[in-house]
Amino acid sequence: MLLDHGLEAGHRLHDDDSLHPARQGTQNRVPDEGPAQAAAHEADRVGLMGSGLGGALVWNSVLGPLAGRVKAVVVMQAVASLEAVIQEHKFKAPCLRAYGLPADTPDEEAIARVAPHDPLRRLRKLQPGTPLPRTAIYHGAEDANIPPETSAIPLAEALRRAGGEVSLELFPGVGHAVYAMGEPIERRIEAFFSFLREDRMSL
């Protein structure tokens, strides 16, 4: 969809194994070479898109190896808080597996172990004025898998406190199925990333 309009956004950022520090380098390494190569060759046009547990990888990349280089981020039905994932238990096992922890690790211990890699915790520590990408957050208002109250909404609040430009759209009646919206969500993504193409054309 984006390639048809002269845009490319790194997107293979949704598997739980991609959360593991070993997949991310000292802090976080983007497992798909696409975003990393884009950052190296077209630093003014880098966009990332992620969903599910891959939302954590997107933000840890923005805060780590790609700090100051990502210009746009789209996250859909995406995790922002590993602490919430652990406390809600639904995806606790794959989250802990990504960090080499047993699925039955007590919540308090698990939260402490993954804390250095918890995006929301890291974002909340940012000082106002920290360079951040323009961000669009798309989330189902009825998402029971990744509740917006513990991911999308606090993510938007943390980014805004740091001075980020953020749009948050919660879709009434939609669960963990933003992708299934089809053309409406595709149009939103295309329109959001279009400024990267416009920036390139103005060079």
Coordinates of C-alpha atoms in Angstrom, one line a residue:
M1 CA 0.0 0.0 0.0
L2 CA 2.6 2.5 1.0
L3 CA 5.1 1.5 -1.6
D4 CA 2.6 2.3 -4.3
H5 CA 2.8 5.9 -3.1
G6 CA 6.6 6.1 -2.9
L7 CA 6.8 5.3 0.8
E8 CA 8.3 2.5 2.8
A9 CA 7.7 2.0 6.5
G10 CA 9.5 -0.8 8.5
H11 CA 6.7 -3.1 9.7
R12 CA 7.9 -6.6 10.6
L13 CA 7.7 -5.6 14.2
H14 CA 5.0 -7.7 15.7
D15 CA 6.4 -11.1 16.9
D16 CA 7.0 -11.6 20.6
D17 CA 10.5 -12.9 20.0
S18 CA 11.5 -9.5 18.6
L19 CA 11.2 -8.1 22.1
H20 CA 14.2 -10.0 23.4
P21 CA 17.3 -7.9 24.0
A22 CA 19.4 -10.4 22.1
R23 CA 17.4 -9.6 19.0
Q24 CA 17.9 -5.9 19.7
G25 CA 21.6 -5.4 20.4
T26 CA 22.9 -3.6 23.5
Q27 CA 19.6 -1.8 23.9
N28 CA 17.4 -2.6 20.9
R29 CA 18.3 -3.7 17.4
V30 CA 15.6 -3.6 14.7
P31 CA 15.4 -7.2 13.6
D32 CA 14.2 -6.3 10.1
E33 CA 17.0 -4.6 8.2
G34 CA 14.5 -2.4 6.3
P35 CA 14.1 0.3 9.0
A36 CA 17.8 0.3 9.9
Q37 CA 18.8 0.7 6.3
A38 CA 16.3 3.4 5.8
A39 CA 17.7 5.3 8.8
A40 CA 21.2 5.0 7.4
H41 CA 20.3 6.1 3.8
E42 CA 17.3 8.4 4.1
A43 CA 17.3 9.7 7.6
D44 CA 14.7 12.4 6.8
R45 CA 12.1 9.8 5.7
V46 CA 12.2 7.0 8.3
G47 CA 8.8 5.7 9.4
L48 CA 8.0 2.7 11.6
M49 CA 4.7 0.8 12.0
G50 CA 4.0 -1.9 14.6
S51 CA 1.2 -3.7 16.3
G52 CA 0.6 -6.1 19.2
L53 CA 3.8 -6.9 21.2
G54 CA 5.7 -5.3 18.3
G55 CA 4.6 -1.9 19.7
A56 CA 7.3 -2.3 22.4
L57 CA 10.0 -2.9 19.7
V58 CA 8.9 0.2 17.8
W59 CA 9.3 2.5 20.9
N60 CA 12.5 0.8 22.2
S61 CA 13.9 1.4 18.7
V62 CA 12.8 5.0 18.7
L63 CA 14.4 5.5 22.2
G64 CA 17.5 3.3 21.4
P65 CA 19.4 2.7 18.2
L66 CA 17.2 5.0 16.1
A67 CA 16.9 7.9 18.6
G68 CA 16.3 11.2 16.8
R69 CA 16.1 9.5 13.4
V70 CA 12.6 8.2 13.1
K71 CA 10.2 10.9 11.7
A72 CA 6.9 9.0 11.9
V73 CA 5.4 6.2 13.9
V74 CA 2.1 4.3 13.5
V75 CA 1.0 1.9 16.2
M76 CA -2.2 -0.2 15.9
Q77 CA -3.7 -2.2 18.7
A78 CA -0.1 -2.1 20.1
V79 CA 1.5 -2.7 23.5
A80 CA 3.1 0.2 25.1
S81 CA 3.4 -1.1 28.7
L82 CA 5.1 -4.4 29.4
E83 CA 4.1 -4.0 33.1
A84 CA 0.4 -4.0 32.0
V85 CA 1.0 -7.0 29.8
I86 CA 2.3 -8.9 32.8
Q87 CA -0.4 -7.8 35.2
E88 CA -3.2 -8.5 32.7
H89 CA -1.7 -12.1 32.2
K90 CA -3.3 -12.6 28.7
F91 CA 0.1 -12.3 26.9
K92 CA 2.3 -12.6 30.0
A93 CA 3.8 -15.9 28.9
P94 CA 5.0 -14.8 25.4
C95 CA 6.3 -11.5 26.8
L96 CA 8.3 -13.3 29.5
R97 CA 9.5 -15.9 27.0
A98 CA 11.0 -13.1 24.9
Y99 CA 13.1 -12.1 27.9
G100 CA 14.1 -15.7 28.8
L101 CA 11.9 -15.7 31.9
P102 CA 9.7 -18.6 33.0
A103 CA 6.0 -18.1 32.4
D104 CA 5.3 -18.6 36.0
T105 CA 7.6 -15.9 37.2
P106 CA 5.7 -13.8 39.8
D107 CA 4.3 -10.6 38.5
E108 CA 6.4 -8.3 40.8
E109 CA 9.6 -10.0 39.8
A110 CA 8.8 -10.1 36.1
I111 CA 7.9 -6.4 36.1
A112 CA 11.3 -5.6 37.8
R113 CA 13.2 -7.8 35.3
V114 CA 11.7 -6.2 32.2
A115 CA 11.6 -2.7 33.6
P116 CA 14.7 -1.4 31.6
H117 CA 12.9 -2.4 28.4
D118 CA 9.4 -1.2 29.2
P119 CA 8.6 1.5 26.7
L120 CA 6.0 3.3 28.7
R121 CA 8.2 3.5 31.7
R122 CA 11.0 4.9 29.5
L123 CA 8.8 7.4 27.7
R124 CA 7.5 8.8 31.0
K125 CA 11.0 9.7 32.0
L126 CA 11.6 11.9 28.9
Q127 CA 12.2 15.5 29.3
P128 CA 10.0 18.0 27.5
G129 CA 11.6 18.8 24.1
T130 CA 13.1 15.4 23.5
P131 CA 13.0 14.8 19.7
L132 CA 10.2 12.4 19.0
P133 CA 8.5 11.2 15.8
R134 CA 5.1 12.4 14.7
T135 CA 2.9 9.6 16.0
A136 CA -0.5 8.1 15.1
I137 CA -2.1 5.7 17.5
Y138 CA -5.0 3.5 16.2
H139 CA -6.8 1.3 18.7
G140 CA -10.1 -0.5 19.2
A141 CA -12.1 1.1 22.0
E142 CA -13.3 -2.4 23.0
D143 CA -9.9 -4.2 22.7
A144 CA -9.9 -6.9 25.4
N145 CA -6.5 -8.2 24.3
I146 CA -4.6 -5.0 24.7
P147 CA -6.9 -2.6 26.5
P148 CA -6.5 1.0 25.4
E149 CA -6.6 2.2 29.0
T150 CA -3.3 0.5 29.7
S151 CA -1.5 1.1 26.4
A152 CA -2.9 3.5 23.8
I153 CA -4.2 6.2 26.2
P154 CA -1.1 6.3 28.6
L155 CA 1.2 6.2 25.5
A156 CA -0.5 9.3 24.0
E157 CA -0.3 11.0 27.4
A158 CA 3.4 10.2 27.8
L159 CA 4.3 11.4 24.3
R160 CA 2.4 14.6 24.8
R161 CA 4.1 15.4 28.1
A162 CA 7.4 15.1 26.4
G163 CA 6.2 17.5 23.7
G164 CA 5.5 15.0 21.0
E165 CA 2.9 15.5 18.2
V166 CA 0.4 12.7 18.7
S167 CA -3.0 11.7 17.3
L168 CA -5.0 9.1 19.1
E169 CA -8.0 7.5 17.5
L170 CA -10.1 5.0 19.5
F171 CA -12.6 3.2 17.3
P172 CA -16.0 2.6 19.0
G173 CA -17.3 -1.0 18.9
V174 CA -13.9 -2.3 17.6
G175 CA -12.0 -4.9 19.5
H176 CA -8.5 -6.3 18.7
A177 CA -9.3 -5.9 15.0
V178 CA -8.1 -2.6 13.7
Y179 CA -6.5 -4.4 10.7
A180 CA -9.9 -5.9 9.9
M181 CA -11.3 -2.4 9.2
G182 CA -9.7 -2.6 5.8
E183 CA -9.8 0.5 3.6
P184 CA -10.7 3.0 6.3
I185 CA -7.5 2.2 8.3
E186 CA -5.4 1.9 5.1
R187 CA -6.5 5.4 4.1
R188 CA -5.5 6.8 7.5
I189 CA -2.1 5.2 7.4
E190 CA -1.4 6.4 3.8
A191 CA -2.5 9.9 4.7
F192 CA -0.4 9.9 7.9
F193 CA 2.8 8.8 6.2
S194 CA 2.3 11.1 3.2
F195 CA 4.3 13.9 4.7
L196 CA 7.4 11.7 4.4
R197 CA 6.9 11.6 0.6
E198 CA 6.2 15.3 0.5
D199 CA 9.4 16.0 2.4
R200 CA 11.4 14.0 -0.2
M201 CA 9.8 15.7 -3.1
S202 CA 10.7 19.1 -1.7
L203 CA 14.4 18.3 -1.5

